Every structure is written in structure tokens, then in C-alpha cells.
Short mmCIF file of C-alpha atoms in Angstrom, two decimals:
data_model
loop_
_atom_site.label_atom_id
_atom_site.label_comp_id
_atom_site.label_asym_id
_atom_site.label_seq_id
_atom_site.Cartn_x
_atom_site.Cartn_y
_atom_site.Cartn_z
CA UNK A 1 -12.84 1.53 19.91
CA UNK A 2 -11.80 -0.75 22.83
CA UNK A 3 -11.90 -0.46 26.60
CA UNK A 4 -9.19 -0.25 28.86
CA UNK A 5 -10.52 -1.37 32.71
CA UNK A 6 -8.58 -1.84 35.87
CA UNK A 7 -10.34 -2.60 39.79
CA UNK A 8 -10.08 0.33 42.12
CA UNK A 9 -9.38 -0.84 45.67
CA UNK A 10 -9.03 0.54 48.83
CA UNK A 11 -5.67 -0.13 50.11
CA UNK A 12 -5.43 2.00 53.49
CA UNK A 13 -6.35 -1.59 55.04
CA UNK A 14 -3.15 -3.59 54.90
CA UNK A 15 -4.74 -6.79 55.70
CA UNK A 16 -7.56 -6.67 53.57
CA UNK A 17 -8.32 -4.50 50.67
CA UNK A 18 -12.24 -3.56 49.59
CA UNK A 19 -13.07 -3.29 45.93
CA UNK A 20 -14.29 0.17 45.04
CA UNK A 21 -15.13 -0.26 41.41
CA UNK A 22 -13.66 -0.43 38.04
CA UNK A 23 -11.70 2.56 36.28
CA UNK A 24 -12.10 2.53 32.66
CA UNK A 25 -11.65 4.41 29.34
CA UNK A 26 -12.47 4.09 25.85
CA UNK A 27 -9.50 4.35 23.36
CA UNK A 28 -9.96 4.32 19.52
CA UNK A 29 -8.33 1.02 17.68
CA UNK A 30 -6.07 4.29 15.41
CA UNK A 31 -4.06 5.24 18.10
CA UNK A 32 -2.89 1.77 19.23
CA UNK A 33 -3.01 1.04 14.72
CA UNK A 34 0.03 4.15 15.26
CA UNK A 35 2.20 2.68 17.75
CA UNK A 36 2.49 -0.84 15.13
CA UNK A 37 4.68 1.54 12.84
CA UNK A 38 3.03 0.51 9.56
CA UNK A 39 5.88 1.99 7.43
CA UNK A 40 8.31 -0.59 8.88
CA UNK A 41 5.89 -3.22 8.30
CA UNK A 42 5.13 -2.66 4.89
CA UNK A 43 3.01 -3.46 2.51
CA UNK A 44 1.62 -6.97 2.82
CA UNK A 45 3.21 -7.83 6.49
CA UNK A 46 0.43 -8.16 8.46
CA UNK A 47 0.07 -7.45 12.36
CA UNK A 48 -2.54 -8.19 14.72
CA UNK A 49 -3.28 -8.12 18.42
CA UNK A 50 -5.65 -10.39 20.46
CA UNK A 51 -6.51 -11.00 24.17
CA UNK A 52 -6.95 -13.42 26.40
CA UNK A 53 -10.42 -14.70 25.25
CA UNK A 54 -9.14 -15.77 22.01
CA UNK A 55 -10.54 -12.17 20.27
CA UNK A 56 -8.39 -10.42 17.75
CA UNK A 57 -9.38 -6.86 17.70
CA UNK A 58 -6.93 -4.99 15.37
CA UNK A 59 -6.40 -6.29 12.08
CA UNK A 60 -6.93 -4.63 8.70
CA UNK A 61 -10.42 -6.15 7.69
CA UNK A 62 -11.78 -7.97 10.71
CA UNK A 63 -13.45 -6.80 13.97
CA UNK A 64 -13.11 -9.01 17.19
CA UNK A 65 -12.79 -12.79 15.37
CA UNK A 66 -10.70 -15.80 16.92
CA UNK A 67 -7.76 -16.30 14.49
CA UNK A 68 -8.56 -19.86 13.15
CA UNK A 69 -11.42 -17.52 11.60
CA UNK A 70 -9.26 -15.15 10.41
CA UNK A 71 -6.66 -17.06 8.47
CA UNK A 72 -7.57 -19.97 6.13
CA UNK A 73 -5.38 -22.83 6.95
CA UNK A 74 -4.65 -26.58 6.32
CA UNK A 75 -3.10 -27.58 9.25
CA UNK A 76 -3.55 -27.23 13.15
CA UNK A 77 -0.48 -24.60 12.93
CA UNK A 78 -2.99 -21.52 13.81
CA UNK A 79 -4.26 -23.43 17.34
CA UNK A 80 -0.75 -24.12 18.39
CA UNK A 81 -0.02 -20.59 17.51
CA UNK A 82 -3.57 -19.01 18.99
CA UNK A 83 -2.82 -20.95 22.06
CA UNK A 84 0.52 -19.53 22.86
CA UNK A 85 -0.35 -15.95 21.94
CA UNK A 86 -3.19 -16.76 24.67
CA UNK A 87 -0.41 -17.68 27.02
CA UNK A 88 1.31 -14.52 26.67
CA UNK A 89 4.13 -16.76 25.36
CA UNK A 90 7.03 -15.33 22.90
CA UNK A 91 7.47 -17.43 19.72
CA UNK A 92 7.23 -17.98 15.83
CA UNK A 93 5.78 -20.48 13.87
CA UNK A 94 4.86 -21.01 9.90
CA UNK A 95 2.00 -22.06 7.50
CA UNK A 96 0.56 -22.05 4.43
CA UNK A 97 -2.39 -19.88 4.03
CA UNK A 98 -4.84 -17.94 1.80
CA UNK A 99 -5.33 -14.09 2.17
CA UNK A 100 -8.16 -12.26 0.91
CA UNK A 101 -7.58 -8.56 -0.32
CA UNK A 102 -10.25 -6.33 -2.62
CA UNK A 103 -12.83 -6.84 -0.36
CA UNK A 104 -12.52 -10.62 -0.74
CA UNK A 105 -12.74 -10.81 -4.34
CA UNK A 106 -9.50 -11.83 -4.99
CA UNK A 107 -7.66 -14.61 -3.02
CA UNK A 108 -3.84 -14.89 -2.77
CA UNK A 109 -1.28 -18.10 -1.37
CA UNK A 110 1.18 -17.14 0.69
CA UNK A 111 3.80 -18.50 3.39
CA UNK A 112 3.53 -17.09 6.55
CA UNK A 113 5.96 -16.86 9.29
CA UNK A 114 4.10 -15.93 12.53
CA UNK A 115 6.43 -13.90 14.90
CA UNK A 116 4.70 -13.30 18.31
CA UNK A 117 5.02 -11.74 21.58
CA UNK A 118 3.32 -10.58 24.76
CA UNK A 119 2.22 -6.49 25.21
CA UNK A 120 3.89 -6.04 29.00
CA UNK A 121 1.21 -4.76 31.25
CA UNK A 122 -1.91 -5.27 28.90
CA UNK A 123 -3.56 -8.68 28.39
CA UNK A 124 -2.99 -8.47 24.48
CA UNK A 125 -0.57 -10.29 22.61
CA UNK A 126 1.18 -8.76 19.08
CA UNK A 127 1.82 -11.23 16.57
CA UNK A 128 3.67 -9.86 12.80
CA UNK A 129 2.74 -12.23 9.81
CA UNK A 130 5.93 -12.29 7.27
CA UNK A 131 4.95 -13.65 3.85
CA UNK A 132 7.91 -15.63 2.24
CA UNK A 133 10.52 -13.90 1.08
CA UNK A 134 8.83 -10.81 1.82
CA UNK A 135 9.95 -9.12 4.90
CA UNK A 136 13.77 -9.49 5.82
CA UNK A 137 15.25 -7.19 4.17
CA UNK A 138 14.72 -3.48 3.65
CA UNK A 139 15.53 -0.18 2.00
CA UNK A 140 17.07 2.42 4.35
CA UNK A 141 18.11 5.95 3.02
CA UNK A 142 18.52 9.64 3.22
CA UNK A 143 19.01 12.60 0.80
CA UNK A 144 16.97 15.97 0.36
CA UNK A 145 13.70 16.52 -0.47
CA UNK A 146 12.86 17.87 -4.04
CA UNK A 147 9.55 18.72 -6.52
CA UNK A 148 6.42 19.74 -5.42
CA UNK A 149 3.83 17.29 -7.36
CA UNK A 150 3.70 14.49 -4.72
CA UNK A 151 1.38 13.48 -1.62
CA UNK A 152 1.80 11.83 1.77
CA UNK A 153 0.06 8.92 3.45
CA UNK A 154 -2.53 10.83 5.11
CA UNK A 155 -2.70 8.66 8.30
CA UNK A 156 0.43 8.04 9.03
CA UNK A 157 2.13 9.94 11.98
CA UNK A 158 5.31 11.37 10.47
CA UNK A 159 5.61 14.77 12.63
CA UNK A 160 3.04 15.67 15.51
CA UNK A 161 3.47 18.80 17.85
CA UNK A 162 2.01 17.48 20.75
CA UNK A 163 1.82 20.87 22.63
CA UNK A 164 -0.24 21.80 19.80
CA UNK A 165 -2.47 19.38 17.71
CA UNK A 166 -4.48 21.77 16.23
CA UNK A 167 -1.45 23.80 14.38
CA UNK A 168 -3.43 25.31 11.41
CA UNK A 169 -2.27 23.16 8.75
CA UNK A 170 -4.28 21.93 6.18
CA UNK A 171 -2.52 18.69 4.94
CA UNK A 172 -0.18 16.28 6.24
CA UNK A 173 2.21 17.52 2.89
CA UNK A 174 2.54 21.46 4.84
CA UNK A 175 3.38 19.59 7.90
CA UNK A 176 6.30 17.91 5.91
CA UNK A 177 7.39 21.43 4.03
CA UNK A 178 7.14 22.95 7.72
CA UNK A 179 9.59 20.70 8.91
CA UNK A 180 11.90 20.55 6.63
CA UNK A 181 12.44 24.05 6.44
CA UNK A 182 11.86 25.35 9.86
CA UNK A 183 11.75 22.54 12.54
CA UNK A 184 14.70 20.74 11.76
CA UNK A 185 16.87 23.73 12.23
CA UNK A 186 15.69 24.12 15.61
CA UNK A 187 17.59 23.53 18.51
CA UNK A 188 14.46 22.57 20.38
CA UNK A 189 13.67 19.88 17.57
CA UNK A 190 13.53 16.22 19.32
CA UNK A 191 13.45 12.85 17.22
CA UNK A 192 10.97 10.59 18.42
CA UNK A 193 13.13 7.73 19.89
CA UNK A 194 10.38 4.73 20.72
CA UNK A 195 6.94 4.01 20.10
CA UNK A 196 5.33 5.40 23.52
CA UNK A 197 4.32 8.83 23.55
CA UNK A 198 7.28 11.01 24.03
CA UNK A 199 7.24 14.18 26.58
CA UNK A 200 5.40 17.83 25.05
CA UNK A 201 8.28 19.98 23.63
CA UNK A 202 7.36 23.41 21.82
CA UNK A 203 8.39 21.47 18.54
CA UNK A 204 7.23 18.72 16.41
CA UNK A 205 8.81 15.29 17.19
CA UNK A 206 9.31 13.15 14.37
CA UNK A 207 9.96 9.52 13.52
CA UNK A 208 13.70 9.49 12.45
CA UNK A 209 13.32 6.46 10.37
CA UNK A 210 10.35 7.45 8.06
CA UNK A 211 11.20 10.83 7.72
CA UNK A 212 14.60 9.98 6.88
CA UNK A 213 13.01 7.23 4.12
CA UNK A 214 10.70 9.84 2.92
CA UNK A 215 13.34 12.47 1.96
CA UNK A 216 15.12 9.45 0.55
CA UNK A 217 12.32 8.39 -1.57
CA UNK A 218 11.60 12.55 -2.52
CA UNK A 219 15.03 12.51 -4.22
CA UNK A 220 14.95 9.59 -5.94
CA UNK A 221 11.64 10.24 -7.82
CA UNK A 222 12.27 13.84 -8.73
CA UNK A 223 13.29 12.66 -11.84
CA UNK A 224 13.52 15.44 -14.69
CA UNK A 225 12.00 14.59 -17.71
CA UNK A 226 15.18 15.73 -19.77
CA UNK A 227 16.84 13.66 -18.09
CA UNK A 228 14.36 10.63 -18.90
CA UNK A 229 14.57 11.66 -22.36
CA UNK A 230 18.39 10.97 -22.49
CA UNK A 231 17.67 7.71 -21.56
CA UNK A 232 14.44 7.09 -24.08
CA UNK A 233 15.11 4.20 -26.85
CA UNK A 234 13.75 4.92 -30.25
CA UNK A 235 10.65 3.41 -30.31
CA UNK A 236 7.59 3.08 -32.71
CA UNK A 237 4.60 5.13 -31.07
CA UNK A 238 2.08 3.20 -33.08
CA UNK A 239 3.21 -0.04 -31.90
CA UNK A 240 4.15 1.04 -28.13
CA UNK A 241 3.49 4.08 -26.05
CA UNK A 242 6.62 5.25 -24.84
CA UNK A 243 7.03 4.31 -21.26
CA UNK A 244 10.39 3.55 -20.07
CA UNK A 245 11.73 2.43 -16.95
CA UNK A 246 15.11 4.58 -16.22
CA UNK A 247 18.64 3.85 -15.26
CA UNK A 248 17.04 5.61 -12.19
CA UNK A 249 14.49 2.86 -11.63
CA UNK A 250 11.96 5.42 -12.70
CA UNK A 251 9.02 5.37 -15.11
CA UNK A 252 8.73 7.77 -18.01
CA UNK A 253 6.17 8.48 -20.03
CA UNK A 254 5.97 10.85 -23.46
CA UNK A 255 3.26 13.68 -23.58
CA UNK A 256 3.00 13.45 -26.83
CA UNK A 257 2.53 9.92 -28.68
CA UNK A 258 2.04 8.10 -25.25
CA UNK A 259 -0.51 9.78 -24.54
CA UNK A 260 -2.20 10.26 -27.66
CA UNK A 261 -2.21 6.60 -28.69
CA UNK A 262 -3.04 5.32 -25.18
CA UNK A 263 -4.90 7.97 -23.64
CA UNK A 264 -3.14 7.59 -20.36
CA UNK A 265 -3.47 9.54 -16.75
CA UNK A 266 -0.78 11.06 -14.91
CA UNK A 267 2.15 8.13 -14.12
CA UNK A 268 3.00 8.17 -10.73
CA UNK A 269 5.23 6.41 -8.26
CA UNK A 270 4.35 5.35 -4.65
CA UNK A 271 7.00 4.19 -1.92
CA UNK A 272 7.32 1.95 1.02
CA UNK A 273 7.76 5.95 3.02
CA UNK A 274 4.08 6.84 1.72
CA UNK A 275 5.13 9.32 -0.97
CA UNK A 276 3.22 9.41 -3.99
CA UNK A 277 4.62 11.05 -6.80
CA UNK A 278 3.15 11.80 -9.99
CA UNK A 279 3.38 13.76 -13.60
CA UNK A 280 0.26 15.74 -14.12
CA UNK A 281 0.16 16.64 -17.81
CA UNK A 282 -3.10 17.05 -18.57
CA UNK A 283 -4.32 20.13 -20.19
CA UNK A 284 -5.76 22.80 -17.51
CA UNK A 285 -9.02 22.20 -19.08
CA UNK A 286 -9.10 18.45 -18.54
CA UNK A 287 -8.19 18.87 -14.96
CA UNK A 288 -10.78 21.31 -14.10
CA UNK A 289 -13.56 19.47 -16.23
CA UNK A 290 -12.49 15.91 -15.62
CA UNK A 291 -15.43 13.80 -13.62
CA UNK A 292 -12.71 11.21 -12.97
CA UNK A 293 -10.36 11.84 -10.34
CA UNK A 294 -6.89 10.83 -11.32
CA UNK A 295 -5.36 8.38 -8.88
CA UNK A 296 -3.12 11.01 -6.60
CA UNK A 297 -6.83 12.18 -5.38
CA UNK A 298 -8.26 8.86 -4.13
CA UNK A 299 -5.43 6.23 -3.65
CA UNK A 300 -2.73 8.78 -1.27
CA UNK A 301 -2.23 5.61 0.72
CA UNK A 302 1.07 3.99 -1.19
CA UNK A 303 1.69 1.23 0.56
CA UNK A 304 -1.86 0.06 1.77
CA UNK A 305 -3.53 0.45 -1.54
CA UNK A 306 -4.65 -2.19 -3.73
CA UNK A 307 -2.52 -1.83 -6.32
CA UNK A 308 0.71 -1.38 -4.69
CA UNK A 309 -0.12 -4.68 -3.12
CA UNK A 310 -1.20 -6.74 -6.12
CA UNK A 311 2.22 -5.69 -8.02
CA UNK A 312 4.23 -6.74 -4.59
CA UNK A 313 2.84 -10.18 -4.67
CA UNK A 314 3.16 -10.62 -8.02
CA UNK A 315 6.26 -9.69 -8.09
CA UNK A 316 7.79 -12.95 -6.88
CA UNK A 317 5.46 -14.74 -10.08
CA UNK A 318 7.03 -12.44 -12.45
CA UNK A 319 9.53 -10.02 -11.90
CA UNK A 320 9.13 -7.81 -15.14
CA UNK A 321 5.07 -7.76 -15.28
CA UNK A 322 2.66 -4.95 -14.63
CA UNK A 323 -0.15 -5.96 -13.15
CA UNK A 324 -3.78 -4.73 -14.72
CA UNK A 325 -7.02 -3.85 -13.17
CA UNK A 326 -10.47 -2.33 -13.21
CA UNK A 327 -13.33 -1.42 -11.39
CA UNK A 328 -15.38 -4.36 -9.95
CA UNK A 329 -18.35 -1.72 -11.00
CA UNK A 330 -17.17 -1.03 -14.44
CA UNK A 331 -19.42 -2.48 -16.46
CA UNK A 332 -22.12 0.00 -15.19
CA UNK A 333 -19.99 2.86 -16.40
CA UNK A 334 -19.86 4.74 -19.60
CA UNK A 335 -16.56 5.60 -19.00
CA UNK A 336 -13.95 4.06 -16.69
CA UNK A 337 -9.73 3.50 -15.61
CA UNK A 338 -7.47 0.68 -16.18
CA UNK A 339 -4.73 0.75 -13.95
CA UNK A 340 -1.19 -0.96 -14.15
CA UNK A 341 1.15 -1.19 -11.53
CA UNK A 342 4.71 -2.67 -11.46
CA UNK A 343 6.98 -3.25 -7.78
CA UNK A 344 10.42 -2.29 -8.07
CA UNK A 345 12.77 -4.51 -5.92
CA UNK A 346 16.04 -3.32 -4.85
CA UNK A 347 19.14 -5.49 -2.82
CA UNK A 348 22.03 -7.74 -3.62
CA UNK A 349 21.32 -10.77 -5.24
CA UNK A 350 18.45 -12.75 -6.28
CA UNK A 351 16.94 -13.42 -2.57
CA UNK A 352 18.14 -10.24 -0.58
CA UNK A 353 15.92 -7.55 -2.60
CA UNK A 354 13.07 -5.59 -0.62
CA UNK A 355 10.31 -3.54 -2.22
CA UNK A 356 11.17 0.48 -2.57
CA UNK A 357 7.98 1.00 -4.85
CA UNK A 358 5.28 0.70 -6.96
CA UNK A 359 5.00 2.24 -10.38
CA UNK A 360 2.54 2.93 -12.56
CA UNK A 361 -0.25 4.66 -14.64
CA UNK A 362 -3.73 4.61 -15.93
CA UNK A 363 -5.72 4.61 -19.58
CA UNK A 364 -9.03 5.64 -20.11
CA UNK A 365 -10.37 2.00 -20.81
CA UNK A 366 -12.17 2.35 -24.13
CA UNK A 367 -9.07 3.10 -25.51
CA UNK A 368 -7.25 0.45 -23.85
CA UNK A 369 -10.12 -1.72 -25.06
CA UNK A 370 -9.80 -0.77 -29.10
CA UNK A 371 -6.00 -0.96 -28.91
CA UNK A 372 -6.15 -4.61 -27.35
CA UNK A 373 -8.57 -5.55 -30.19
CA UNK A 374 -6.28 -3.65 -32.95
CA UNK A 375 -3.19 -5.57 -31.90
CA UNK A 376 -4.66 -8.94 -31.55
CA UNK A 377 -6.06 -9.00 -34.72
CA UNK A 378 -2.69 -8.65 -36.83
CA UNK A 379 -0.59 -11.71 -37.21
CA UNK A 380 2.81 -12.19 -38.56
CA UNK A 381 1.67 -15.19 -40.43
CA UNK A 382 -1.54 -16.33 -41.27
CA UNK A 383 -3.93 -16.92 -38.43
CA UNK A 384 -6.72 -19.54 -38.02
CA UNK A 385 -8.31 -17.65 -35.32
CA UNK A 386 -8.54 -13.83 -34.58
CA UNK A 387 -10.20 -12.34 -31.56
CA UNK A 388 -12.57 -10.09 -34.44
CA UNK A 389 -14.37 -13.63 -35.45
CA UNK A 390 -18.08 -13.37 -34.63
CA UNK A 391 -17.82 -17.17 -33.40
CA UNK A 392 -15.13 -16.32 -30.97
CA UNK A 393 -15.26 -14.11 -27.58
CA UNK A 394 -12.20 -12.75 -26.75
CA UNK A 395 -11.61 -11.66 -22.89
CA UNK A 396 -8.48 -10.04 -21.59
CA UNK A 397 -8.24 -11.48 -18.00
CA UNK A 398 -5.88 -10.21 -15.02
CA UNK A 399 -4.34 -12.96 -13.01
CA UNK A 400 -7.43 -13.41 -10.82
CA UNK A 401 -9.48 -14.11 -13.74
CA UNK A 402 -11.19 -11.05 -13.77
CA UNK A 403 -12.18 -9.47 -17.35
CA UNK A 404 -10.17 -6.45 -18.22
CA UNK A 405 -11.39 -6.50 -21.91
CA UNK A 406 -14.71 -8.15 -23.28
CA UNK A 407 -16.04 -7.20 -26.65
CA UNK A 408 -19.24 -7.12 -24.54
CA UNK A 409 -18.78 -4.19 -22.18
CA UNK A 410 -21.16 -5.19 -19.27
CA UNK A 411 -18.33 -7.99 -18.81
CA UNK A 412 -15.59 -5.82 -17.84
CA UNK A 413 -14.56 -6.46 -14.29
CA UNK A 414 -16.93 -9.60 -13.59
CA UNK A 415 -15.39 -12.63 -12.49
CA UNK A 416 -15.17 -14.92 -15.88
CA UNK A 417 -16.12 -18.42 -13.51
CA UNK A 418 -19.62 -16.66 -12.90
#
């Protein structure tokens, strides 16, 4: 929450004016979180705002902190830029710094490009932090909707029927069925045309732009898995599962020797719209039975999750990788998930490419765990060393040097340095 005060006065006295008191309200940091429009900023662009007494109050991670405490920094960049976002000044600056994401576990470089302005007729100031080369271009799009196994960013405001809040549905994902199929045909249906609060109409109002990227996104996922199939190379299921990435810039994923040699979860797909798409083919008694949830239950929010992030960012370290990880608390399970995610970058040319999604899937880890050992353990030629050697200890690390794969299992997802 924050608090929103102006001085009552008594103006019927045109010479002098006598303070009545102070008119205030309390306004939850969510609804002013709405009006930043996260799905334009995407994934790891970061926005703030502070005020005048050099407090930041809205920024993922942080409550009420001066900025030179918020970003780690070499140079005097961040008071040059604190001081003019304290002068309700409009301009941009750039430095090095060092974000932490996982609940500070994990540390990553970046270049920033600081792009700041004043709020007219608040004492805040909104400042947008661009990693390089992240964050000049982006994907824009529209087609029809399609498939039913996909989910919504739950907190993002895509339709809201402001005459109405309580409407009766259950999930954000009826809201998006009941527009598409009834609200848009209506000639009472308004698009939402800026960020303040429009005026009530007896319809929902929409944002143009990420419903528009959302049917978009809905079409280009609903990829059959005939269709996949067609595109499948002939592959040796004991040496690789079969997962493909499509002409369609889609992952595939056989239900058959995929998933018997690697155990795997439902694949899924999550955009920069907050779809998440997935293929659920478990059998029904696995998905009634199950104690884990698979990842289209916890992780709904695309964009802002963990693992959409990590594969951005490593994205511009290498552009064909999936990125691995596990539990920080795995080592105190019997059984636990590995998850790998891969960003898919789309645009003209090497530099002018923006991120549409993140794909990906999980294995139970055990099994991940025995094929790791099984495959490092054959050699084409004779090896000196094999991870199986009681005088070695083989780890499998993820690019923050966190063990994936230990023959010990209380190491998996410790930090190797401890």
C-alpha cells in the first residue's frame, strides 16, 4: 500500500486561505503495478517509481529503498540518475550492473539503459531499465484463438467490466473465452485506449494490444501433433528423446520413447502475451494421483517466472541452449523436477530479434540423474577418466554453478562454492 495526501484549505477568503487538514487515501502498490503495462515491458525490463525523498516504492523485490541500494553499481551513474529522477527531470542514462533474481541466489551482468520521466501531478518519478539488446524491438501480431489446454497470466488485466467486477467467472481463461465469443461482437464493446481508467460501459474494455498478442500467440502454439510428426527426423530413442523444435518454432515431444526413456512432464510453451500452453499426456491415473504439480499449476505467470527469465538472458550467451534447473530444496526430497527452458527469438537479422517465448519441459530427476551417469560413462575411444570412478565426483552444474546432478543426492541444488 501507499498513501495518497493533499491539504484541504479554505478558500472562501481570497486574501488568505486557512488550512483545514489533510485528505488522504490508501491505494494498494497492484493497481498503480497495472497501469506500468507489464506485457509491453517484458520479461527482464525493469520499471520502478520513486518520490521525492529518494524512496523507491514499486519494484519487483524491494519495498521503499533509495536506488544506489537497489542496483549494484561501479560507477557514480545511479546518483546522477537518482538525482534527476528527484528533480522530476526527463532523461536516460547507462551502466553496468548486477541483478539478482531466485531470491538472490543467482546473480546476473547486465547493461542497463535507464529511461526516466516525471508522473504529472504526483511527486513520483517512472524510470524503465532496458538491458542491452533486450528491449527495442518487439513482436506484434494477430490471428484467432485455437485449443483449449493453455492458461493466462492470472494478474494481468486483459478484459475488466468495470460496471461489474464481480461477473461470476471463475478464471481469468472464461473471461478470455467470454470475450472472444460474445463481447467482441458487441456493438457496445470499447477498446481500452490509455492507461487511466476508462469511463463504465455495460461491456468489458480490453487492452487492444495484449489481447491482440494473445490471440496471436493462441494460434501459433496450437500446433497439431500430426503435424509435428511430419516434421520429426529419424532419431535413435535410446540415445535422444525425441524433442524437436518445428518449422513452426514449436517444441515437440513423442509420447512414446520420449517419455519412456526420459520420464518427462507435459512440454509447454509460455509467451511474452502470458499464454501458457502445454501437452498433457499423462495417463488419467497419473494426473489424479500425482503429488507433484506439473508446471501449468504453479508457474501461470509466463513472462515473470524464473525460468522464462533465465532462458531470456541466456539467450544472448548461447542462442541454441536450454537452460537447466532444480529446486534450491531438492536435496531434501525423495522425489523432485528438472526443468529446461529455451527463448525463442524472432526479427530480421542478427541484432533486431525480440523474445516471443519460452519453451520447455520437465523430467522426473532420478531419471535425469541415471541417464546423465549412463551417457557419461561411454566413450568413443578409450577414456582415462569416467564419471563412475570411485576417486572421482562427478557434478552436473547449471550456469550459476548450482548442482543439477551429484552422485550424492543431498548435493542437488546446493551451490558447489559452499
Amino acid at each position: 500500500m501507499t498513501t495518497v495526501a493533499t491539504p484541504v484549505f479554505d478558500r472562501r477568503n481570497t486574501k488568505s486561505t486557512n488550512l483545514l487538514g489533510v485528505a488522504g487515501t490508501d491505494v494498494p502498490i497492484r493497481e498503480i503495478t497495472k497501469l506500468t503495462r507489464a506485457y509491453k515491458i517484458g520479461s527482464i525490463i525493469q520499471s520502478f517509481i520513486r518520490h521525492n525523498s529518494f524512496k523507491i516504492f514499486l519494484k519487483p523485490g524491494y519495498r521503499n529503498v533509495d536506488l544506489t541500494e537497489v542496483e549494484l553499481v561501479d560507477s557514480d551513474t545511479g546518483l546522477y540518475i537518482r538525482k534527476n529522477m528527484v528533480d522530476r527531470r526527463i532523461g536516460w542514462g547507462k551502466m553496468p550492473v548486477k541483478v539478482p533474481i531466485d531470491g538472490f541466489k543467482r546473480i546476473v551482468t547486465r547493461n542497463n539503459s535507464y529511461y526516466y520521466g516525471p508522473v504529472d501531478d504526483t511527486p513520483f518519478s517512472l524510470a524503465v531499465a532496458l538491458p542491452e539488446p533486450y528491449g527495442h524491438y518487439r513482436v506484434i501480431g494477430l490471428e484467432y484463438f485455437r485449443g483449449q489446454n493453455w492458461r493466462v497470466h492470472p494478474d494481468w488485466v486483459y478484459c475488466e467490466n468495470l460496471q461489474n467486477k464481480d461477473d461470476g467467472y471463475n478464471t481469468a481463461e472464461e473471461k478470455i473465452q467470454i470475450f472472444l465469443t460474445d463481447s467482441l461482437a458487441s456493438q457496445n464493446f470499447r477498446w481500452r485506449t490509455s492507461s487511466t481508467r476508462p469511463p463504465i460501459f455495460d461491456k468489458p474494455i480490453c487492452e487492444k494490444d495484449l489481447i491482440q498478442s494473445l490471440v496471436f500467440d493462441a494460434k501459433a502454439t496450437a500446433v497439431d501433433n500430426e503435424e509435428c510428426k511430419q516434421d520429426k527426423k529419424d532419431e535413435d530413442p535410446v540415445v535422444k528423446p525425441d524433442v524437436f523444435i518445428t518449422q513452426h518454432q514449436m517444441v515437440f515431444f513423442s509420447e512414446k520413447s520420449g517419455a519412456d526413456v526420459w520420464h518427462h512432464r507435459p512440454p509447454f510453451v509460455a509467451t511474452r502475451s502470458g499464454l501458457l500452453r502445454f501437452i498433457d499426456h499423462r495417463p488419467h491415473a497419473d494426473r489424479y494421483n500425482s503429488t507433484e504439480k506439473p508446471i501449468f499449476e504453479t508457474y501461470t505467470k509466463a513472462t515473470e517466472e524464473e525460468f522464462y527469465k533465465r532462458a531470456v538472458d541466456f539467450h544472448n550467451i548461447n542462442s541454441s541452449a536450454f537452460v537447466f534447473s532444480v529446486p534450491f530444496d531438492a536435496a531434501n526430497k525423495k522425489s523432485s523436477l528438472v526443468t529446461g527452458s529455451h527463448a525463442i527469438f524472432l526479427g530480421k537479422g542478427k541484432k533486431k530479434k525480440a523474445p516471443a517465448a519460452v519453451v520447455g519441459v520437465q523430467f522426473h530427476h532420478s531419471k535425469f540423474a541415471e541417464r546423465f551417469f549412463e551417457t557419461t560413462s561411454k566413450c568413443m575411444d578409450k577414456c582415462r577418466y569416467k564419471c563412475k570412478d570411485e576417486e572421482l565426483d562427478c557434478f552436473l552444474l547449471d550456469n550459476n554453478g548450482f548442482i543439477i546432478v551429484s552422485e550424492k543426492h543431498e548435493h542437488t541444488g546446493k551451490f558447489l562454492g559452499k
